Amino acid sequence: MQTRILNPLLLITFAIGIIGAGNLVYSEFTQHHICPKLLRIPACYIIMACFVIPFIAHIFNKSKVIYFLFTGLAFIIALVASIMEFTGLGECPKTPSGTPMCYYSFLLFSSLIILKLILIKKR
């Protein structure tokens, strides 16, 4: 894929993630106890930060280390949450259709990591 396709695809992936996580953060803030906690912090707050910080790093062409540190952290959180949801050891917030949101987070962060790696190789 060419760079002119990869960058917009990366930005669209960020937009989907930020909107989705933003809605979840809003629900957690207004209704409480929507998101599971990690070290007493709602996981959706951490996931939101892991979308916004790499987005800013990408937009301003800053450190790739920051980008991969935060997307990698969220990838691991989403992977563990997805495994726990799948095995019944935990429960993720669900979409109105009943799909666990941790599955979407896993997909989005995987995409962000892969797209950025391809983009770096193309440059």
PDB file of C-alpha atoms in Angstrom:
ATOM      1  CA  MET A   1       0.000   0.000   0.000  1.00  0.00           C
ATOM      2  CA  GLN A   2       1.139   3.487  -0.702  1.00  0.00           C
ATOM      3  CA  THR A   3       1.789   6.060   1.976  1.00  0.00           C
ATOM      4  CA  ARG A   4      -1.076   8.234   0.716  1.00  0.00           C
ATOM      5  CA  ILE A   5      -3.491   5.396   1.554  1.00  0.00           C
ATOM      6  CA  LEU A   6      -1.845   4.241   4.790  1.00  0.00           C
ATOM      7  CA  ASN A   7      -1.853   7.588   6.580  1.00  0.00           C
ATOM      8  CA  PRO A   8      -5.605   8.265   6.073  1.00  0.00           C
ATOM      9  CA  LEU A   9      -6.347   4.658   7.040  1.00  0.00           C
ATOM     10  CA  LEU A  10      -4.351   5.150  10.228  1.00  0.00           C
ATOM     11  CA  LEU A  11      -6.220   8.398  10.975  1.00  0.00           C
ATOM     12  CA  ILE A  12      -9.602   6.735  10.375  1.00  0.00           C
ATOM     13  CA  THR A  13      -8.620   3.923  12.748  1.00  0.00           C
ATOM     14  CA  PHE A  14      -7.669   6.507  15.367  1.00  0.00           C
ATOM     15  CA  ALA A  15     -10.979   8.347  14.855  1.00  0.00           C
ATOM     16  CA  ILE A  16     -12.994   5.158  15.338  1.00  0.00           C
ATOM     17  CA  GLY A  17     -11.024   4.308  18.488  1.00  0.00           C
ATOM     18  CA  ILE A  18     -11.176   7.791  20.009  1.00  0.00           C
ATOM     19  CA  ILE A  19     -14.926   8.110  19.376  1.00  0.00           C
ATOM     20  CA  GLY A  20     -15.611   4.626  20.753  1.00  0.00           C
ATOM     21  CA  ALA A  21     -13.399   5.057  23.807  1.00  0.00           C
ATOM     22  CA  GLY A  22     -14.735   8.586  24.315  1.00  0.00           C
ATOM     23  CA  ASN A  23     -18.307   7.298  24.487  1.00  0.00           C
ATOM     24  CA  LEU A  24     -17.249   4.659  26.994  1.00  0.00           C
ATOM     25  CA  VAL A  25     -15.352   7.217  29.099  1.00  0.00           C
ATOM     26  CA  TYR A  26     -18.426   9.453  29.117  1.00  0.00           C
ATOM     27  CA  SER A  27     -20.609   6.538  30.255  1.00  0.00           C
ATOM     28  CA  GLU A  28     -18.111   5.638  32.977  1.00  0.00           C
ATOM     29  CA  PHE A  29     -17.914   9.240  34.135  1.00  0.00           C
ATOM     30  CA  THR A  30     -21.692   9.695  34.318  1.00  0.00           C
ATOM     31  CA  GLN A  31     -22.841   6.233  35.406  1.00  0.00           C
ATOM     32  CA  HIS A  32     -19.765   4.766  37.182  1.00  0.00           C
ATOM     33  CA  HIS A  33     -18.786   1.091  37.321  1.00  0.00           C
ATOM     34  CA  ILE A  34     -19.128   0.582  33.551  1.00  0.00           C
ATOM     35  CA  CYS A  35     -15.453  -0.249  32.940  1.00  0.00           C
ATOM     36  CA  PRO A  36     -13.312  -2.785  34.793  1.00  0.00           C
ATOM     37  CA  LYS A  37     -10.595  -1.223  36.955  1.00  0.00           C
ATOM     38  CA  LEU A  38      -6.835  -1.519  36.602  1.00  0.00           C
ATOM     39  CA  LEU A  39      -5.040  -0.318  39.715  1.00  0.00           C
ATOM     40  CA  ARG A  40      -8.270   1.496  40.726  1.00  0.00           C
ATOM     41  CA  ILE A  41      -8.382   3.369  37.397  1.00  0.00           C
ATOM     42  CA  PRO A  42     -11.196   2.544  34.967  1.00  0.00           C
ATOM     43  CA  ALA A  43      -9.633   0.685  32.043  1.00  0.00           C
ATOM     44  CA  CYS A  44     -11.542   2.826  29.545  1.00  0.00           C
ATOM     45  CA  TYR A  45      -9.633   5.915  30.795  1.00  0.00           C
ATOM     46  CA  ILE A  46      -6.344   4.129  30.155  1.00  0.00           C
ATOM     47  CA  ILE A  47      -7.496   2.951  26.729  1.00  0.00           C
ATOM     48  CA  MET A  48      -8.610   6.476  25.839  1.00  0.00           C
ATOM     49  CA  ALA A  49      -5.164   7.828  26.762  1.00  0.00           C
ATOM     50  CA  CYS A  50      -3.617   5.032  24.690  1.00  0.00           C
ATOM     51  CA  PHE A  51      -5.557   6.295  21.668  1.00  0.00           C
ATOM     52  CA  VAL A  52      -4.990  10.028  22.211  1.00  0.00           C
ATOM     53  CA  ILE A  53      -1.268  10.039  23.071  1.00  0.00           C
ATOM     54  CA  PRO A  54      -0.168   7.959  20.039  1.00  0.00           C
ATOM     55  CA  PHE A  55      -2.531  10.000  17.839  1.00  0.00           C
ATOM     56  CA  ILE A  56      -0.788  13.200  18.928  1.00  0.00           C
ATOM     57  CA  ALA A  57       2.631  11.565  18.484  1.00  0.00           C
ATOM     58  CA  HIS A  58       1.636  10.509  14.969  1.00  0.00           C
ATOM     59  CA  ILE A  59       0.120  13.863  13.957  1.00  0.00           C
ATOM     60  CA  PHE A  60       3.158  15.846  15.108  1.00  0.00           C
ATOM     61  CA  ASN A  61       5.549  13.171  13.831  1.00  0.00           C
ATOM     62  CA  LYS A  62       7.071  12.742  17.281  1.00  0.00           C
ATOM     63  CA  SER A  63       8.670   9.764  18.953  1.00  0.00           C
ATOM     64  CA  LYS A  64       7.868   6.332  17.568  1.00  0.00           C
ATOM     65  CA  VAL A  65       8.792   5.022  21.024  1.00  0.00           C
ATOM     66  CA  ILE A  66       5.855   6.903  22.577  1.00  0.00           C
ATOM     67  CA  TYR A  67       3.556   5.684  19.800  1.00  0.00           C
ATOM     68  CA  PHE A  68       4.481   2.021  20.242  1.00  0.00           C
ATOM     69  CA  LEU A  69       4.705   2.224  24.046  1.00  0.00           C
ATOM     70  CA  PHE A  70       1.088   3.348  24.373  1.00  0.00           C
ATOM     71  CA  THR A  71      -0.381   1.286  21.526  1.00  0.00           C
ATOM     72  CA  GLY A  72       1.542  -1.729  22.833  1.00  0.00           C
ATOM     73  CA  LEU A  73       0.259  -1.211  26.375  1.00  0.00           C
ATOM     74  CA  ALA A  74      -3.326  -0.970  25.137  1.00  0.00           C
ATOM     75  CA  PHE A  75      -2.811  -3.980  22.856  1.00  0.00           C
ATOM     76  CA  ILE A  76      -1.737  -6.065  25.866  1.00  0.00           C
ATOM     77  CA  ILE A  77      -4.660  -4.799  27.975  1.00  0.00           C
ATOM     78  CA  ALA A  78      -7.106  -5.568  25.156  1.00  0.00           C
ATOM     79  CA  LEU A  79      -5.546  -8.995  24.563  1.00  0.00           C
ATOM     80  CA  VAL A  80      -5.784  -9.973  28.241  1.00  0.00           C
ATOM     81  CA  ALA A  81      -9.322  -8.550  28.516  1.00  0.00           C
ATOM     82  CA  SER A  82     -10.392 -10.426  25.378  1.00  0.00           C
ATOM     83  CA  ILE A  83      -8.971 -13.696  26.680  1.00  0.00           C
ATOM     84  CA  MET A  84     -10.665 -13.152  30.040  1.00  0.00           C
ATOM     85  CA  GLU A  85     -13.972 -12.310  28.323  1.00  0.00           C
ATOM     86  CA  PHE A  86     -13.719 -15.352  26.058  1.00  0.00           C
ATOM     87  CA  THR A  87     -12.916 -17.730  28.930  1.00  0.00           C
ATOM     88  CA  GLY A  88     -15.508 -16.210  31.267  1.00  0.00           C
ATOM     89  CA  LEU A  89     -12.934 -15.001  33.801  1.00  0.00           C
ATOM     90  CA  GLY A  90     -13.844 -11.353  33.219  1.00  0.00           C
ATOM     91  CA  GLU A  91     -16.383  -9.169  31.542  1.00  0.00           C
ATOM     92  CA  CYS A  92     -15.888  -6.287  29.144  1.00  0.00           C
ATOM     93  CA  PRO A  93     -18.424  -3.548  28.448  1.00  0.00           C
ATOM     94  CA  LYS A  94     -20.645  -4.539  25.538  1.00  0.00           C
ATOM     95  CA  THR A  95     -21.952  -2.737  22.475  1.00  0.00           C
ATOM     96  CA  PRO A  96     -25.744  -2.461  22.072  1.00  0.00           C
ATOM     97  CA  SER A  97     -25.522  -5.584  19.875  1.00  0.00           C
ATOM     98  CA  GLY A  98     -23.775  -7.487  22.694  1.00  0.00           C
ATOM     99  CA  THR A  99     -20.234  -7.632  21.283  1.00  0.00           C
ATOM    100  CA  PRO A 100     -17.557  -7.119  23.952  1.00  0.00           C
ATOM    101  CA  MET A 101     -15.746  -3.829  23.338  1.00  0.00           C
ATOM    102  CA  CYS A 102     -12.409  -5.365  24.301  1.00  0.00           C
ATOM    103  CA  TYR A 103     -12.598  -7.341  21.038  1.00  0.00           C
ATOM    104  CA  TYR A 104     -12.872  -4.070  19.126  1.00  0.00           C
ATOM    105  CA  SER A 105     -10.005  -2.551  21.126  1.00  0.00           C
ATOM    106  CA  PHE A 106      -7.855  -5.553  20.327  1.00  0.00           C
ATOM    107  CA  LEU A 107      -8.653  -5.196  16.621  1.00  0.00           C
ATOM    108  CA  LEU A 108      -8.081  -1.427  16.574  1.00  0.00           C
ATOM    109  CA  PHE A 109      -4.764  -1.487  18.436  1.00  0.00           C
ATOM    110  CA  SER A 110      -3.532  -4.411  16.310  1.00  0.00           C
ATOM    111  CA  SER A 111      -4.406  -2.346  13.237  1.00  0.00           C
ATOM    112  CA  LEU A 112      -2.678   0.767  14.592  1.00  0.00           C
ATOM    113  CA  ILE A 113       0.517  -1.161  15.282  1.00  0.00           C
ATOM    114  CA  ILE A 114       0.543  -2.954  11.923  1.00  0.00           C
ATOM    115  CA  LEU A 115      -0.328   0.159   9.898  1.00  0.00           C
ATOM    116  CA  LYS A 116       2.384   2.214  11.618  1.00  0.00           C
ATOM    117  CA  LEU A 117       4.989  -0.500  11.045  1.00  0.00           C
ATOM    118  CA  ILE A 118       4.087  -0.649   7.343  1.00  0.00           C
ATOM    119  CA  LEU A 119       4.127   3.152   7.141  1.00  0.00           C
ATOM    120  CA  ILE A 120       7.592   3.299   8.723  1.00  0.00           C
ATOM    121  CA  LYS A 121       8.915   0.687   6.254  1.00  0.00           C
ATOM    122  CA  LYS A 122       7.458   2.638   3.295  1.00  0.00           C
ATOM    123  CA  ARG A 123       9.160   5.905   4.320  1.00  0.00           C
TER     124      ARG A 123
END
